[in-house]
Short mmCIF file of N, CA and C in Angstrom, two decimals:
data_model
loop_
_atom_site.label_atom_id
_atom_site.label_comp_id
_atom_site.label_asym_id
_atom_site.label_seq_id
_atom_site.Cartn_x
_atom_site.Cartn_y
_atom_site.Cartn_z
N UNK A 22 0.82 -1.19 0.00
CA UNK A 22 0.00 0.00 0.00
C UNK A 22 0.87 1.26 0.00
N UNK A 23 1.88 1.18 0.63
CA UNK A 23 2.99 2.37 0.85
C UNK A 23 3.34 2.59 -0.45
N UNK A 24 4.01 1.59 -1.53
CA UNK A 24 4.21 1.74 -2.79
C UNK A 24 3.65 2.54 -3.69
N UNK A 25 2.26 2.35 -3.04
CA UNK A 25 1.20 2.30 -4.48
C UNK A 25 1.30 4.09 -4.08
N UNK A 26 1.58 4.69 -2.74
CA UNK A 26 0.76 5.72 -2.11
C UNK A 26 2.07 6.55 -2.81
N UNK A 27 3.59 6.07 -2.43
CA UNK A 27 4.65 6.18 -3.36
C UNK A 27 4.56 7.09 -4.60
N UNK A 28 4.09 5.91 -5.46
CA UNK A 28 3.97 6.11 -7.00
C UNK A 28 3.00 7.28 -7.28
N UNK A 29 1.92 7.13 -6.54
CA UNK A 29 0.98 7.99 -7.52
C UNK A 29 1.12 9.28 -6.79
N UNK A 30 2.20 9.47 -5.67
CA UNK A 30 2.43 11.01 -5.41
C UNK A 30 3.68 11.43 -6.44
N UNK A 31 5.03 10.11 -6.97
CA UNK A 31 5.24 10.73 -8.08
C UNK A 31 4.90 10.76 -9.33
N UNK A 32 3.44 10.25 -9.55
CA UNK A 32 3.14 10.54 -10.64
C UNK A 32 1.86 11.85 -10.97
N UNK A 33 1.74 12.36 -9.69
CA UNK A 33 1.04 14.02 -9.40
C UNK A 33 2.75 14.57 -9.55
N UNK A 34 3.46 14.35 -8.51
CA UNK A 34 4.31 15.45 -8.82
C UNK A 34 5.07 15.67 -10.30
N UNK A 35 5.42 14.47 -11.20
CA UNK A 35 5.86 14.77 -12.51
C UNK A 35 4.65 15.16 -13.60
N UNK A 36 3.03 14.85 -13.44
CA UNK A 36 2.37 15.66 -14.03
C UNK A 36 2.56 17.07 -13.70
N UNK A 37 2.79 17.66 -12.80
CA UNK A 37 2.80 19.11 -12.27
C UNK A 37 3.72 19.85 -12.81
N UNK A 38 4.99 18.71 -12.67
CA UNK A 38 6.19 19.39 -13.55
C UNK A 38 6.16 19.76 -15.14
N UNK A 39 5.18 18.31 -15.34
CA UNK A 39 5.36 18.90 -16.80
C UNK A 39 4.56 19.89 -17.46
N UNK A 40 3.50 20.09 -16.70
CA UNK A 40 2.61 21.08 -16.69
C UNK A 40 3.08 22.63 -16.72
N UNK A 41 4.09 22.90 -16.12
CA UNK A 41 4.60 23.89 -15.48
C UNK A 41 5.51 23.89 -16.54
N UNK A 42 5.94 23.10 -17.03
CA UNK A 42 7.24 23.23 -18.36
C UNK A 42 6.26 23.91 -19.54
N UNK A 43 5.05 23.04 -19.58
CA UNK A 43 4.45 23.61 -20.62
C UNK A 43 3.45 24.87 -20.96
N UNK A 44 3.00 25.21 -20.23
CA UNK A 44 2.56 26.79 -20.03
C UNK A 44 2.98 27.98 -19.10
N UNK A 45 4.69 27.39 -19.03
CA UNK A 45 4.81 28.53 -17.96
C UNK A 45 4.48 29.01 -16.80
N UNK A 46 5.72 29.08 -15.43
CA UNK A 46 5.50 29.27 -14.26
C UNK A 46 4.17 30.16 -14.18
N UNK A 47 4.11 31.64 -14.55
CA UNK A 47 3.85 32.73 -14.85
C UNK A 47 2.22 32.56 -15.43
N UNK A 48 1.78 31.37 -16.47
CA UNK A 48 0.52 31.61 -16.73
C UNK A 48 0.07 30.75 -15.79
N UNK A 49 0.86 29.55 -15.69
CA UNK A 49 0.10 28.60 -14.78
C UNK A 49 -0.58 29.79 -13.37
N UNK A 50 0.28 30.51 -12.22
CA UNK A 50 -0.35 31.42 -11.56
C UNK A 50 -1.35 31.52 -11.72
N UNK A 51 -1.16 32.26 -12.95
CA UNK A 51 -2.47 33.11 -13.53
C UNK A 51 -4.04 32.05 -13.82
N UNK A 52 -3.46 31.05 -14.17
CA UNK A 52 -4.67 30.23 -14.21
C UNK A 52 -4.96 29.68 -12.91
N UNK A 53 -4.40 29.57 -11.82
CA UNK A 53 -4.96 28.62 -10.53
C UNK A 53 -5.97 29.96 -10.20
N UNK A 54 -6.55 29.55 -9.14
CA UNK A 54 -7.71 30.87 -8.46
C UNK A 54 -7.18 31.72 -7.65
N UNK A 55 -5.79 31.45 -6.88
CA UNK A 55 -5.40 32.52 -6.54
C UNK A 55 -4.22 33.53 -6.99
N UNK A 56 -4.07 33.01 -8.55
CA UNK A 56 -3.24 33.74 -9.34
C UNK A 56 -4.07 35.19 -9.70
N UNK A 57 -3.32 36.11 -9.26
CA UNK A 57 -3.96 37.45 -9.88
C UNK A 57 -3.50 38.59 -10.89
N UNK A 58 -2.35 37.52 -11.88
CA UNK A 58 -2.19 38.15 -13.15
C UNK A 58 -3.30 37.45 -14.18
N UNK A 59 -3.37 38.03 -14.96
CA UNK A 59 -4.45 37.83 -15.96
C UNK A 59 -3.38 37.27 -17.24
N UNK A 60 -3.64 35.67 -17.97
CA UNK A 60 -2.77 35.20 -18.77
C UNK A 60 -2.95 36.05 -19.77
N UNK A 61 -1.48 36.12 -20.75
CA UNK A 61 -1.83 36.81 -22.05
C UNK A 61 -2.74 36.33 -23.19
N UNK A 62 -2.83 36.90 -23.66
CA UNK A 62 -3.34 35.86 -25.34
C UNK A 62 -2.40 36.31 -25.89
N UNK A 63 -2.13 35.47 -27.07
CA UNK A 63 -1.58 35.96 -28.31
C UNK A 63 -1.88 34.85 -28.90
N UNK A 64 -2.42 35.61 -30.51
CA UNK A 64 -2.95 34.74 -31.76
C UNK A 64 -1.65 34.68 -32.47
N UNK A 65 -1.09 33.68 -32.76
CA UNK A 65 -0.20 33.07 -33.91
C UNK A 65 -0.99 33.26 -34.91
N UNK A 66 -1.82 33.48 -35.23
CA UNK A 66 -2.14 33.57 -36.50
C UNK A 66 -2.21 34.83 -37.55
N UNK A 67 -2.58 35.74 -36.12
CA UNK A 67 -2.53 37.30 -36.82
C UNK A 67 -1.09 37.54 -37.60
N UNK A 68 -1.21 38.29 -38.65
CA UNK A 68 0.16 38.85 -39.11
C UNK A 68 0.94 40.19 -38.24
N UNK A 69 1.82 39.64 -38.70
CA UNK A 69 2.66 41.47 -37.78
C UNK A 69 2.23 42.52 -39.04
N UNK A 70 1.68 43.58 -38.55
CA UNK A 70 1.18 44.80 -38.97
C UNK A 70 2.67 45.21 -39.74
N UNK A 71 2.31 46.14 -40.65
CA UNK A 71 3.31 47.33 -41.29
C UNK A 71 4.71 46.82 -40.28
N UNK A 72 5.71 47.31 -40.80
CA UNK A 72 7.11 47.52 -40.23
C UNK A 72 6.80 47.37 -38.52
N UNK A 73 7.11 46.56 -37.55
CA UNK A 73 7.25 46.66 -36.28
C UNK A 73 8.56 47.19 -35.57
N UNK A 74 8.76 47.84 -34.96
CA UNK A 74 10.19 48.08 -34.08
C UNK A 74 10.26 47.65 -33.28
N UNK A 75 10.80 46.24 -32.97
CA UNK A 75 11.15 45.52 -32.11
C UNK A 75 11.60 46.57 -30.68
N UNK A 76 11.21 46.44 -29.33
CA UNK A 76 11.61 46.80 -28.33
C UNK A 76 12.95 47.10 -28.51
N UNK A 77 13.46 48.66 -27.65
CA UNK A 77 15.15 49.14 -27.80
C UNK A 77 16.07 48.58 -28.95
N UNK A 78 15.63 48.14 -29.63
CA UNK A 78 16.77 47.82 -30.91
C UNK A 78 16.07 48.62 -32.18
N UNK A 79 16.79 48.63 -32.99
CA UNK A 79 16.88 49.05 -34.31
C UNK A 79 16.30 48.04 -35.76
N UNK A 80 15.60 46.81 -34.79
CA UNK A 80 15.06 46.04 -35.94
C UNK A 80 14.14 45.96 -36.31
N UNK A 81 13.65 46.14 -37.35
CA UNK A 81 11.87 46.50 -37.82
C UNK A 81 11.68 45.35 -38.54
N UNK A 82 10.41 44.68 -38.45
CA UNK A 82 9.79 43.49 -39.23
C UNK A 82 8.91 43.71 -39.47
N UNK A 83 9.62 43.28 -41.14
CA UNK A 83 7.74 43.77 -42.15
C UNK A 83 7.63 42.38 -42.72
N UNK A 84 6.20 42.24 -42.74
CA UNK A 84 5.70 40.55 -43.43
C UNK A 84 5.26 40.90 -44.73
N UNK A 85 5.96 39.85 -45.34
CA UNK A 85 5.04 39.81 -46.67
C UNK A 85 3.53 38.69 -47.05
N UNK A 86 3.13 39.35 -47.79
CA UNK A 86 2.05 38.23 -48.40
C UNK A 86 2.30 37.12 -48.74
N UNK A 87 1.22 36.25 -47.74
CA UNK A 87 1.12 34.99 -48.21
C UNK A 87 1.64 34.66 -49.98
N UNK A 88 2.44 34.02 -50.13
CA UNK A 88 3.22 33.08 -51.19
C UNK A 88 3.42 31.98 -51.33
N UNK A 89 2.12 31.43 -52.74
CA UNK A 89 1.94 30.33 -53.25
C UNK A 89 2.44 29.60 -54.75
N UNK A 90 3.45 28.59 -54.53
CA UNK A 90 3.49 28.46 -55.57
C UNK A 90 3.76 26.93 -55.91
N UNK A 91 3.72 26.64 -57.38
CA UNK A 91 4.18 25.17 -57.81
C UNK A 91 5.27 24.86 -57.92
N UNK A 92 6.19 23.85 -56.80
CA UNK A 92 7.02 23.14 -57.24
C UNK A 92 7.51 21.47 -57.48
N UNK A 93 8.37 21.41 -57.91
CA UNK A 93 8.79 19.77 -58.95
C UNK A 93 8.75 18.94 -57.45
N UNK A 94 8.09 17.84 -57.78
CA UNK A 94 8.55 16.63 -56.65
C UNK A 94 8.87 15.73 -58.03
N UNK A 95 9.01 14.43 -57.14
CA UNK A 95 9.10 13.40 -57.83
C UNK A 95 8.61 12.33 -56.61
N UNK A 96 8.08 11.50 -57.23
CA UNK A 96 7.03 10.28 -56.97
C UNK A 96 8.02 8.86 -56.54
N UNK A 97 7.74 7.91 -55.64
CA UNK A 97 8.25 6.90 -55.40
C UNK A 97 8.81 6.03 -56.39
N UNK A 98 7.87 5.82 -57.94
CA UNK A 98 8.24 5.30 -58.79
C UNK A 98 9.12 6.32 -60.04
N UNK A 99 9.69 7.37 -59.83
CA UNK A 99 10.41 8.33 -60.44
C UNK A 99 9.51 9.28 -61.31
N UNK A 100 8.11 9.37 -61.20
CA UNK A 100 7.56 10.50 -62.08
C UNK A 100 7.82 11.76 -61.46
N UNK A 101 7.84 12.69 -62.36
CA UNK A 101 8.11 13.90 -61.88
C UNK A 101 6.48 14.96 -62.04
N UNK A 102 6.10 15.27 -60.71
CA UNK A 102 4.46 15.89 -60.45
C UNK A 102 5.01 17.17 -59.77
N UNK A 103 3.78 17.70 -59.32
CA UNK A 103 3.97 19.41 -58.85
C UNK A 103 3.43 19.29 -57.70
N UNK A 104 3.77 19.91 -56.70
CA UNK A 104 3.12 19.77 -55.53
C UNK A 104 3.03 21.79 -55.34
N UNK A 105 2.18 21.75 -54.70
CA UNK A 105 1.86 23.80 -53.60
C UNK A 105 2.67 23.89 -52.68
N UNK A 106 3.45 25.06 -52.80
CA UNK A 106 4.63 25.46 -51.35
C UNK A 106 3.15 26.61 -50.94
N UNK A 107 2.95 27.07 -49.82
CA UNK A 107 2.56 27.86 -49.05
C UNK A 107 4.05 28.25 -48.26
N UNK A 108 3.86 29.49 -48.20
CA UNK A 108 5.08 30.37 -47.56
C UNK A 108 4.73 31.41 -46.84
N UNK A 109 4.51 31.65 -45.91
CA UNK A 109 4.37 32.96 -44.97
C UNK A 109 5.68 33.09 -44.39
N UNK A 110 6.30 34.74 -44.37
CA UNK A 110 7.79 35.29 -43.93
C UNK A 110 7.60 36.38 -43.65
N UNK A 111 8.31 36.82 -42.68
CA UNK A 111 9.01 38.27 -42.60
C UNK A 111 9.65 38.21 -42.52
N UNK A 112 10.33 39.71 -43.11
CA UNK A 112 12.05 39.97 -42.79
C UNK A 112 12.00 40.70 -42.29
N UNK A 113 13.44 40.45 -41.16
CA UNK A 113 13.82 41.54 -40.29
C UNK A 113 15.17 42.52 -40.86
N UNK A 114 14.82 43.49 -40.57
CA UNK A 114 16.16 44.57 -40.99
C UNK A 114 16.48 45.26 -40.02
N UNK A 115 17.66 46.04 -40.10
CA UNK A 115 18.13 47.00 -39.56
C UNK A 115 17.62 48.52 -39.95
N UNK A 116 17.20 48.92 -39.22
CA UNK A 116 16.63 50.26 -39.69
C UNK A 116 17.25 51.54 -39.70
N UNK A 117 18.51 51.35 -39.20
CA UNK A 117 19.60 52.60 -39.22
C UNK A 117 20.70 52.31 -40.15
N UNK A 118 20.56 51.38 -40.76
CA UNK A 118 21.82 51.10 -41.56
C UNK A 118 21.21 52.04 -43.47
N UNK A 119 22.33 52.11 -43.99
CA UNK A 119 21.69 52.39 -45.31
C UNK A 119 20.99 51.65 -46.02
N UNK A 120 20.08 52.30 -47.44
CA UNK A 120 19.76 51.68 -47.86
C UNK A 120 18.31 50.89 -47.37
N UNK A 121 17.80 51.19 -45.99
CA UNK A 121 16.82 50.55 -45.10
C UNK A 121 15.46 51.16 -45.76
N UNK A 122 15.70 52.54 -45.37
CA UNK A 122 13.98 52.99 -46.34
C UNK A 122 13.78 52.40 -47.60
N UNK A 123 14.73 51.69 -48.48
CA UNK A 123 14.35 51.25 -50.18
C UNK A 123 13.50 49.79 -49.81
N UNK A 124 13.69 49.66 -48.37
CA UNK A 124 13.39 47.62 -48.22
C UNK A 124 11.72 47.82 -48.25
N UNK A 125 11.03 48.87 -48.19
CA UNK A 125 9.25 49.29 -48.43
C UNK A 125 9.05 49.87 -50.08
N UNK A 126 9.56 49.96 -50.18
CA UNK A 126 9.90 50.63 -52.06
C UNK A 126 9.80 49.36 -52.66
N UNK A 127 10.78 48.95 -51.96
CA UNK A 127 10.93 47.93 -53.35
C UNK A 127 10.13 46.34 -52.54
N UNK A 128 9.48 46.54 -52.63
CA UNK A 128 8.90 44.58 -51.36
C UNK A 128 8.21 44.43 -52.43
N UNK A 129 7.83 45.35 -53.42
CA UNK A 129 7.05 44.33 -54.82
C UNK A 129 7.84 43.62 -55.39
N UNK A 130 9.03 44.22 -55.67
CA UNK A 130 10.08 43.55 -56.58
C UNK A 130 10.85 42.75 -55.54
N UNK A 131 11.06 42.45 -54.05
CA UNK A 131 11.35 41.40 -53.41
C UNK A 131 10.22 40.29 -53.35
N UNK A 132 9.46 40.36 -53.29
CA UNK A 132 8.11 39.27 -53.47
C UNK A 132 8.69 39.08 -54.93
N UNK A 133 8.64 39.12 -55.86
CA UNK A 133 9.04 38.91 -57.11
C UNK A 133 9.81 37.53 -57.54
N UNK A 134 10.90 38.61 -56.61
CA UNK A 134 12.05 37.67 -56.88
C UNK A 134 12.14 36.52 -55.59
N UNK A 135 11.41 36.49 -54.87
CA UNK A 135 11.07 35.08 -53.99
C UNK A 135 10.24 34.22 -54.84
N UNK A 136 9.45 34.94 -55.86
CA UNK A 136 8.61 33.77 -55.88
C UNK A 136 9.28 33.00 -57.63
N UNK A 137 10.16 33.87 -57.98
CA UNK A 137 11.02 33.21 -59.49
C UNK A 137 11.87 32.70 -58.37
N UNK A 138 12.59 32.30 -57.36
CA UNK A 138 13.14 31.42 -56.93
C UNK A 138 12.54 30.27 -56.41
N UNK A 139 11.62 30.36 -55.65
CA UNK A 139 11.24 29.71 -55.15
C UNK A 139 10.27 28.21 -56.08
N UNK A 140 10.00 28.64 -57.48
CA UNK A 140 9.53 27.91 -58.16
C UNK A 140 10.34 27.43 -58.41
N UNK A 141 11.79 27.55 -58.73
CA UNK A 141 12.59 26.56 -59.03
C UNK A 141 13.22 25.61 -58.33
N UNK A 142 12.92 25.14 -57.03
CA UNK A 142 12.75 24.34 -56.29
C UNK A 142 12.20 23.41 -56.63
N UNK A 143 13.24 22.11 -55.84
CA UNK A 143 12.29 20.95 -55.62
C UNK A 143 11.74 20.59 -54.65
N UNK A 144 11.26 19.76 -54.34
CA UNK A 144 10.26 19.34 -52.95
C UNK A 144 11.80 18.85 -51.91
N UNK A 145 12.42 17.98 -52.47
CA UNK A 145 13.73 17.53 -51.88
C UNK A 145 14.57 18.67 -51.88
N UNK A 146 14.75 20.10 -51.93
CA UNK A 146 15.26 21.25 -51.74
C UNK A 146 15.03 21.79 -50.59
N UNK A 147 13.77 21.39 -49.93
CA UNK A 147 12.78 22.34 -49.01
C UNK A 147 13.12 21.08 -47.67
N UNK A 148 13.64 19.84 -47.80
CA UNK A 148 14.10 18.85 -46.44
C UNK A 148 14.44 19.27 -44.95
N UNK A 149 14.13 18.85 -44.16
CA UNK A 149 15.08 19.21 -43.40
C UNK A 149 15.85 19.96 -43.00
N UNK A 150 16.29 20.67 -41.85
CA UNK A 150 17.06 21.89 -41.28
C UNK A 150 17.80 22.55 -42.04
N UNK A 151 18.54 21.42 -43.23
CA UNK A 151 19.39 22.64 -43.67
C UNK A 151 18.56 22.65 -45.09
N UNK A 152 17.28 22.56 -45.41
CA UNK A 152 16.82 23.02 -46.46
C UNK A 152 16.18 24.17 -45.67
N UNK A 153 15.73 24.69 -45.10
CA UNK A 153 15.41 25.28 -44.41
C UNK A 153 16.25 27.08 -44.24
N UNK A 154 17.61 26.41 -44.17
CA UNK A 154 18.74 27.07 -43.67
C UNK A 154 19.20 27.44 -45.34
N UNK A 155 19.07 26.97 -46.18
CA UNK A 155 19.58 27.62 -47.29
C UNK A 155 18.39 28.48 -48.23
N UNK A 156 16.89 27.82 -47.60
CA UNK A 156 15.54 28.74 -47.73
C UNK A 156 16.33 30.68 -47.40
N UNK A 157 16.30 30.35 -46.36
CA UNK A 157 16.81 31.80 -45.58
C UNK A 157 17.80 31.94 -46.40
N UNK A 158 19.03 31.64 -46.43
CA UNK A 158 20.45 32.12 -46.66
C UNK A 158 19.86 32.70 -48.12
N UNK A 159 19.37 32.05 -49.18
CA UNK A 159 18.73 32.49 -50.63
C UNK A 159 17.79 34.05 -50.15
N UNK A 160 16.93 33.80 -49.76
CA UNK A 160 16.10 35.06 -49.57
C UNK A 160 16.61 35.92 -49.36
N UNK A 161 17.75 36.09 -48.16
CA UNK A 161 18.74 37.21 -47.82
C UNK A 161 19.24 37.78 -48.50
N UNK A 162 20.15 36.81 -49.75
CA UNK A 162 20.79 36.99 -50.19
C UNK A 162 20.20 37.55 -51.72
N UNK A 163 19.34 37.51 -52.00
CA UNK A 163 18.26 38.22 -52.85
C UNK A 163 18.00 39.38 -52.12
N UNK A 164 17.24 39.97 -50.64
CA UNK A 164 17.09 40.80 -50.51
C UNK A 164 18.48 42.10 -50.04
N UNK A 165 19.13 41.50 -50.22
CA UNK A 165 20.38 42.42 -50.00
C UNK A 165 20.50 42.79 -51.37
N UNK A 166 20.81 42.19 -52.17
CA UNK A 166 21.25 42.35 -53.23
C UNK A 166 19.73 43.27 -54.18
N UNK A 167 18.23 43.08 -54.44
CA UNK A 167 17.29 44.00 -54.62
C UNK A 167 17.49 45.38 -54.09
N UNK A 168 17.28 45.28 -52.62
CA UNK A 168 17.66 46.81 -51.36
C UNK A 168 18.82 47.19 -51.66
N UNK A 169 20.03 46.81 -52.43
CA UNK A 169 21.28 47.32 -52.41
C UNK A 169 22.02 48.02 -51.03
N UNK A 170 21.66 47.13 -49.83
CA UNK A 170 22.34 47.00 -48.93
C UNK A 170 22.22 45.74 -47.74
N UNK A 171 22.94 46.38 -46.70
CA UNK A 171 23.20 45.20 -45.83
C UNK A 171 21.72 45.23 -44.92
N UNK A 172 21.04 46.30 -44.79
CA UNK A 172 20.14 46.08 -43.96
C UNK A 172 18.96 45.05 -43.19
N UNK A 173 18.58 44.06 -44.86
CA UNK A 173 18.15 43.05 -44.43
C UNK A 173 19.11 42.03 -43.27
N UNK A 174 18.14 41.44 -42.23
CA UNK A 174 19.26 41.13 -41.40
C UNK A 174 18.91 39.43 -41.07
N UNK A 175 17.28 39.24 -41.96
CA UNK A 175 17.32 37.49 -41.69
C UNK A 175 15.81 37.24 -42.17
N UNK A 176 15.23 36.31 -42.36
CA UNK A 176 13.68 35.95 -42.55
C UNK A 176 13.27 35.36 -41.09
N UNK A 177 11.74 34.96 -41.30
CA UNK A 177 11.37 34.58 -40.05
C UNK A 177 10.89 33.67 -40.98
N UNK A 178 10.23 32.93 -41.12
CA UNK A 178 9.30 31.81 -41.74
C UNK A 178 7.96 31.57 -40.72
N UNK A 179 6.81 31.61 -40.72
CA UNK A 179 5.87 31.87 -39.93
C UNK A 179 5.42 30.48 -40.60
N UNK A 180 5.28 30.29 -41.78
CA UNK A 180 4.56 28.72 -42.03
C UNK A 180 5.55 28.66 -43.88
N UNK A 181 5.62 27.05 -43.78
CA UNK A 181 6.00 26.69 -44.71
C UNK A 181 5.09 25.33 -44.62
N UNK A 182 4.36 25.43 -45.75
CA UNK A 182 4.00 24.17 -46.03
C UNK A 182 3.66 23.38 -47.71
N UNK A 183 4.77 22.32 -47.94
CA UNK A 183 4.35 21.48 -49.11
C UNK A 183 2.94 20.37 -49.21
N UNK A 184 1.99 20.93 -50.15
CA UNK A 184 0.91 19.76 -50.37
C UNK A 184 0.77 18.95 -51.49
#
């Protein structure tokens, strides 16, 4: 009986823990009855508005429009079919560096040129971390080179998805 009384106090105390890993010391409070902060919301889904200025820094993030397009897979038995990338991004820049005001000028002609790259992709391009990692390194390296400066400073990727 001691065992049993044992176990199932550590199996309250490692539910608790993991509980506490997963919503945070801070909301958990807030959710028991005598927590008297009020939890936040925040929708993942909303977009970040116009240019944001990140708190005390100099980095502003502007999102672009949802970007859809067709690219090459290939099939178990070697046919080659098209599958839909869905792409939601922002980029973050530096906003004191030069060249920073052209990165709102020109986001037609950066959407542009994301989406003539991005069609030339394959499905096996888009893999794994470092497809991922050369997603970004390409975009950058397009939007530096459009903005004609260093200001762009990275993408965010908010959703990537192949169907």
């Amino acid at each position: 009986m001691l065992r049993l009384l044992a176990l199932l106090l550590a199996c309250v105390i490692a539910l608790a823990g993991g509980l506490v890993i997963s919503v945070g010391p801070e909301r958990l409070m807030a959710l028991l009855p005598f927590g008297d902060a009020a939890p936040e919301v925040v929708d993942a889904a909303e977009p970040v508005a116009a240019p944001a200025e990140i708190a005390g820094e100099n980095i502003a993030v502007t999102p672009f429009k949802e970007i859809i397009v067709n690219i090459t897979a290939t099939t178990a038995t070697g046919r080659q079919t098209t599958r839909f990338l869905k792409l939601n991004i922002a980029m973050a820049y530096d906003s004191t560096l030069p060249g920073a005001a052209n990165i709102e000028e020109r986001k037609l002609f950066l959407r542009d040129s994301f989406q003539e790259y991005l069609r030339q992709l394959n499905e096996s391009d888009l893999q794994g971390s470092i497809g991922l990692v050369r997603l970004k390194s390409e975009l950058l390296r397009r939007a530096r080179a459009i903005t004609e400066s260093e200001a762009p400073q990275q993408f965010l990727i908010a959703d990537l998805i192949i169907q």
